[in-house]
Short mmCIF file of C-alpha atoms in Angstrom, two decimals:
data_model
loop_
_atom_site.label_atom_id
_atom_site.label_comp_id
_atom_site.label_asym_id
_atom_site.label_seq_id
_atom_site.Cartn_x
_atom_site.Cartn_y
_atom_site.Cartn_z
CA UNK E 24 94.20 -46.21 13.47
CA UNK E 25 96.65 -43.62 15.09
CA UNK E 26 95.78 -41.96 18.27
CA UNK E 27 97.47 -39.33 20.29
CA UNK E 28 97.14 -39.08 23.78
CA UNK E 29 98.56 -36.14 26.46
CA UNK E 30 99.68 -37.35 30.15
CA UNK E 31 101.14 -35.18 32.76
CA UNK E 32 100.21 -33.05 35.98
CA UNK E 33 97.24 -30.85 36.23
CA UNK E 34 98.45 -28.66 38.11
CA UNK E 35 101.62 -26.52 38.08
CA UNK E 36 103.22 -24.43 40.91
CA UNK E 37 104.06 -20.94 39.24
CA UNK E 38 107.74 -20.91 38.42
CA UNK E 39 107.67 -24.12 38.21
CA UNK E 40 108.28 -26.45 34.86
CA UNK E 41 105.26 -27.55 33.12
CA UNK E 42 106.37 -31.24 31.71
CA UNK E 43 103.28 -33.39 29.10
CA UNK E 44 103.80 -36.31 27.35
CA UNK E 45 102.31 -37.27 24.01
CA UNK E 46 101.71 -41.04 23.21
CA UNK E 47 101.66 -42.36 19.70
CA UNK E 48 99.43 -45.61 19.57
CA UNK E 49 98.42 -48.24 16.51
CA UNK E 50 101.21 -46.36 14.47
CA UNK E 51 104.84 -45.44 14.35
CA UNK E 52 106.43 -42.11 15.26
CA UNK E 53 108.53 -41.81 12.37
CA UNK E 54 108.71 -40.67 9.09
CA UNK E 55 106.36 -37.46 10.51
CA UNK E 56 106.51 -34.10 12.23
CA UNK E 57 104.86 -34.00 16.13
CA UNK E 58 104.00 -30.72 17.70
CA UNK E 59 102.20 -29.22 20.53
CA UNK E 60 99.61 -26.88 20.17
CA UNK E 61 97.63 -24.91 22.85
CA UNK E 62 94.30 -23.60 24.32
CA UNK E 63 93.94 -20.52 27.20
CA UNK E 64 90.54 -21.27 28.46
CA UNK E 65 88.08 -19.24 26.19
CA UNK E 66 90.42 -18.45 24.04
CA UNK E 67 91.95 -19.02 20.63
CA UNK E 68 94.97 -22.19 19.08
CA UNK E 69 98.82 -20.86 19.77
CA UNK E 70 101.37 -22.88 18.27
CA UNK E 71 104.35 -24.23 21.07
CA UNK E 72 106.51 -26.24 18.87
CA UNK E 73 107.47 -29.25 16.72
CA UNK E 74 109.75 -31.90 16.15
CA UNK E 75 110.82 -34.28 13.61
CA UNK E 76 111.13 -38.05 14.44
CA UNK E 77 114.69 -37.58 14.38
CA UNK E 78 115.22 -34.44 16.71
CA UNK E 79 115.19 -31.96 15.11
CA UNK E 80 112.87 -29.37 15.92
CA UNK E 81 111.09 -25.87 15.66
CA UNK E 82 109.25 -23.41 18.28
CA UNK E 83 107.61 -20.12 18.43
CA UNK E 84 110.18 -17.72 19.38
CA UNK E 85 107.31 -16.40 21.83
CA UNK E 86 108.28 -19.28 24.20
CA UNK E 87 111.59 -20.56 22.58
CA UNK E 88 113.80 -19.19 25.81
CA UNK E 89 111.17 -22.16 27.88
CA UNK E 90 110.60 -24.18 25.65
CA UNK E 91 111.81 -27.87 25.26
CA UNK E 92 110.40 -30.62 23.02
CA UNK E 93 112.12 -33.95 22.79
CA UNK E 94 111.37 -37.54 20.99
CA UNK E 95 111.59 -40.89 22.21
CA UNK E 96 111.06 -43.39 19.30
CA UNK E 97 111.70 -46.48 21.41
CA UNK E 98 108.72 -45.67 23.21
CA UNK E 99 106.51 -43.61 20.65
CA UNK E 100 106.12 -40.56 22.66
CA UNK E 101 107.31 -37.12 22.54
CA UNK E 102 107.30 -34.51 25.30
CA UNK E 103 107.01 -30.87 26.19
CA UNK E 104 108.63 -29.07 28.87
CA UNK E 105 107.95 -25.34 29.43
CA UNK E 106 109.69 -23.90 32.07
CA UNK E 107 109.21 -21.07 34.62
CA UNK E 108 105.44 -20.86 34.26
CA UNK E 109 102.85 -18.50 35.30
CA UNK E 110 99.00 -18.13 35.00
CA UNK E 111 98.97 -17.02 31.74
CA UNK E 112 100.36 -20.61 30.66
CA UNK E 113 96.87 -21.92 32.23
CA UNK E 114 95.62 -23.79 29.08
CA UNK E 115 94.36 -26.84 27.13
CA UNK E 116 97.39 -28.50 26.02
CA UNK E 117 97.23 -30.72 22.67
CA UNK E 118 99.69 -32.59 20.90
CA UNK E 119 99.34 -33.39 17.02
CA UNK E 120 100.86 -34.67 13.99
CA UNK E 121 102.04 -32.31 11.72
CA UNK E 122 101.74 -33.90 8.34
CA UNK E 123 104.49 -32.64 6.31
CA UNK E 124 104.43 -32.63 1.86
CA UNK E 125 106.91 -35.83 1.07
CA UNK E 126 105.03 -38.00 3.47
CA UNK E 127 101.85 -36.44 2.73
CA UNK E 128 99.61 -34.84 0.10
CA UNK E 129 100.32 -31.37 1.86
CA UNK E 130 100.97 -29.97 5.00
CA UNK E 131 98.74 -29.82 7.93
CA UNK E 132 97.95 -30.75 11.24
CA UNK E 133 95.26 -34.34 10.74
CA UNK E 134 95.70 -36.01 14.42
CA UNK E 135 95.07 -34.94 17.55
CA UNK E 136 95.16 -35.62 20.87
CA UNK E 137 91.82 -34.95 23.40
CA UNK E 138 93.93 -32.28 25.00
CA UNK E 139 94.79 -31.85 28.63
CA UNK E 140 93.91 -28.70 30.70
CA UNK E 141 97.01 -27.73 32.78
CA UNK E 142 96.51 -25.25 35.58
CA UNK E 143 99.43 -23.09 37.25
CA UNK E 144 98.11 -22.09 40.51
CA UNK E 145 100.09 -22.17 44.01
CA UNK C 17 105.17 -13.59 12.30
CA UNK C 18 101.92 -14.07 9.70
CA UNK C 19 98.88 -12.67 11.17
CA UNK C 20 95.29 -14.56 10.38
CA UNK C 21 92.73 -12.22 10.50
CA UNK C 22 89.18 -13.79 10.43
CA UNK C 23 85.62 -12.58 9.95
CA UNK C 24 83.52 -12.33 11.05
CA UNK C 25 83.92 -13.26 14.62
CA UNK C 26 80.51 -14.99 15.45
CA UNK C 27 77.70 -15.93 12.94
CA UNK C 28 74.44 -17.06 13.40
CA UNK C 29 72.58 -18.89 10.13
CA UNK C 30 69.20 -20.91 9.73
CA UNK C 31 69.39 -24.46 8.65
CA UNK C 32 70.30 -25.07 5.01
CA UNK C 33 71.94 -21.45 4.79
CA UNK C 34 74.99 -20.98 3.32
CA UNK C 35 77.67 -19.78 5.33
CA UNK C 36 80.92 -17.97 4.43
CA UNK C 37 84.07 -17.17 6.67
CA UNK C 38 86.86 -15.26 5.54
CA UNK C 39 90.94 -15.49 6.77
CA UNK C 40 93.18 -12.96 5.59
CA UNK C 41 97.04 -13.33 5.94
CA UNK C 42 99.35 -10.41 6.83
CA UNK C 43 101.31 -11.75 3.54
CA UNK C 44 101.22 -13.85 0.88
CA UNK C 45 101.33 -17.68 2.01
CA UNK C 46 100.68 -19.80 -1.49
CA UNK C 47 98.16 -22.01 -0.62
CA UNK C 48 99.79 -23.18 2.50
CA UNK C 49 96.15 -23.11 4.83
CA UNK C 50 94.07 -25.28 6.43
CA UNK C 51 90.73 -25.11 8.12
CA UNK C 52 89.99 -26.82 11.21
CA UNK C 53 86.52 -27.25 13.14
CA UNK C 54 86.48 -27.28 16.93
CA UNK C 55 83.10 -28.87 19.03
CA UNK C 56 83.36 -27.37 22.81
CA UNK C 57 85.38 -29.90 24.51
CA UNK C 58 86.76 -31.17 21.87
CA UNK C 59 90.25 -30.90 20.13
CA UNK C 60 90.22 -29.11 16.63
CA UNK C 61 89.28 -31.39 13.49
CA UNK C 62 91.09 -31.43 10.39
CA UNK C 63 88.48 -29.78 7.69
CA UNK C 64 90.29 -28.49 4.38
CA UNK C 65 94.06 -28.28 3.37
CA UNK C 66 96.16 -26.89 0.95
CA UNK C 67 93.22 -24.41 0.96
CA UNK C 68 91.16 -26.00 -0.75
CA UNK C 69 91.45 -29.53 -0.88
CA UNK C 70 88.30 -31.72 1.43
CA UNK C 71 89.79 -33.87 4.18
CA UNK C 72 88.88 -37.60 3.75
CA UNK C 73 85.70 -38.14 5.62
CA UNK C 74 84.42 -34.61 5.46
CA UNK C 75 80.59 -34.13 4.28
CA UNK C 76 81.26 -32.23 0.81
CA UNK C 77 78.98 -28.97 1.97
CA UNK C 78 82.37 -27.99 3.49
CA UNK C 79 84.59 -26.29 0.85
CA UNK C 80 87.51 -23.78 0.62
CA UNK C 81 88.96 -21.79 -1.73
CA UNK C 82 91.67 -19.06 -2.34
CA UNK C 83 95.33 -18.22 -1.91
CA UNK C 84 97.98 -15.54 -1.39
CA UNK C 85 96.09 -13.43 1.23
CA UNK C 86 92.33 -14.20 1.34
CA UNK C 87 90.90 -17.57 1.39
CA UNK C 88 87.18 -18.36 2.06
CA UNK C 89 85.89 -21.34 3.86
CA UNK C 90 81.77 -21.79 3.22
CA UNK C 91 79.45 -24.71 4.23
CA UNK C 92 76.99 -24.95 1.57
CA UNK C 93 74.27 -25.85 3.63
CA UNK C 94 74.70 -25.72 7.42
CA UNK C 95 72.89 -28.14 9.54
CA UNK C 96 72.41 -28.47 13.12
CA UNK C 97 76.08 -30.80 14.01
CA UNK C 98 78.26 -27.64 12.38
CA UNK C 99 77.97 -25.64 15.57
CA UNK C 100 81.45 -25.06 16.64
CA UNK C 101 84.14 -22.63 16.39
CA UNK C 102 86.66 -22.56 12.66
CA UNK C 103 90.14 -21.92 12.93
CA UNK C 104 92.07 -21.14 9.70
CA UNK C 105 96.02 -21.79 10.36
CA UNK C 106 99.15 -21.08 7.60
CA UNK C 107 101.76 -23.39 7.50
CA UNK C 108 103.79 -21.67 4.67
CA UNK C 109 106.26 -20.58 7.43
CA UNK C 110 107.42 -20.60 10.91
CA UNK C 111 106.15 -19.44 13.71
CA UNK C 112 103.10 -21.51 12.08
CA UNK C 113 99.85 -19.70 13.21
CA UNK C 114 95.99 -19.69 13.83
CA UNK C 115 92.99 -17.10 13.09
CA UNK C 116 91.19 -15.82 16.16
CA UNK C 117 88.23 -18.01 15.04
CA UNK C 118 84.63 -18.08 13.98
CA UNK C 119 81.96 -19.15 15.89
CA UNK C 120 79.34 -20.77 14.51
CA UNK C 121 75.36 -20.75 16.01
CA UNK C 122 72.85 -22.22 14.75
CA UNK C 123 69.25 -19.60 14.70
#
């Protein structure tokens, strides 16, 4: 079955660019939406971002002016870069598919990775 | 943005009760919501879409229903294993966003 899994640094210097990458296993990454999602500790689900198989992509305007998520079909992964953090980007980081109507019955988010706490500390 | 506005906050229900959590959207979003169940430690779990419809492999107590603005999400009969924390979410347009969540205990 498809599994997601998150990769990247722990720990992030403050101003520094948070970078995660999201591997797509036992299936192919396209034909579907991908999109990070993430978790302050204690705290509730903000949406980062998304992007299509083809490149295309959507973020929250909340971190649009940091925010960069790219695909890399050859090697089924996408990534997410967030740049010039501070604490408050301290979080669980997931990545998902976004299951969009066309490829499926509706439109949701039905895979996730285990998530992967990043900490920005100096 | 859509605000998600869910209640209560934190719930605590005996075995077997029947439990009901509410989301409320800032405007109307079809039926463009799911439900998702998060364990601690664990990433979120795809319950209910399209508001109402069970995710494949989801014990039937779990149901939801509504649309436009207020949507319900109830487990029919809660057992021990459905301690965790619900998020609703609205995909009917971007920035896509979550509820502040439920928690869930278990008396």
């Amino acid at each position: 079955q498809v599994q997601l899994q998150e990769s990247g640094p722990g720990l992030v210097k403050p101003s520094e660019t948070l970078s995660l990458t999201c591997t797509v296993s036992g299936g192919s990454i396209s034909n579907y939406y991908w999109s990070w999602i993430r978790q302050p500790p204690g705290k509730g689900l903000e949406w980062i971002g998304y992007i299509y198989y083809s490149g295309s992509n959507n973020y929250n305007p909340s971190l649009k002016s940091r925010v960069t998520i790219s695909v890399d079909t050859s090697k089924n992964q996408f990534s997410l870069k967030l740049s010039s953090v501070t604490a408050a980007d301290t979080a669980v980081y997931y990545c998902a598919r976004y299951c969009t109507n066309g490829v499926c019955p509706n439109w949701y988010f039905d895979l996730w990775g285990r998530g992967t706490l990043v900490t920005v500390s100096s | 943005d859509i605000q998600l506005t869910q209640s209560p906050s934190f719930l605590s229900a005996s075995v077997g009760d029947r439990v009901t959590i509410t989301c409320r959207a800032s405007q109307g979003i079809s039926s463009y919501l799911a439900w998702y169940q998060q364990k601690p430690g664990k990433a979120p779990k795809l319950l209910i879409y399209g508001a109402s419809t069970l995710q494949s492999g989801v014990p039937s107590r779990f149901s939801g229903s509504g649309s436009g603005t207020e949507f319900t999400l109830t487990v029919s009969s809660l057992q021990p294993e459905d301690v965790a924390t619900y998020y609703c979410q609205q995909l009917n347009s971007n920035p896509l966003t979550f509820g502040g969540g439920t928690k869930v205990g278990v008396k």
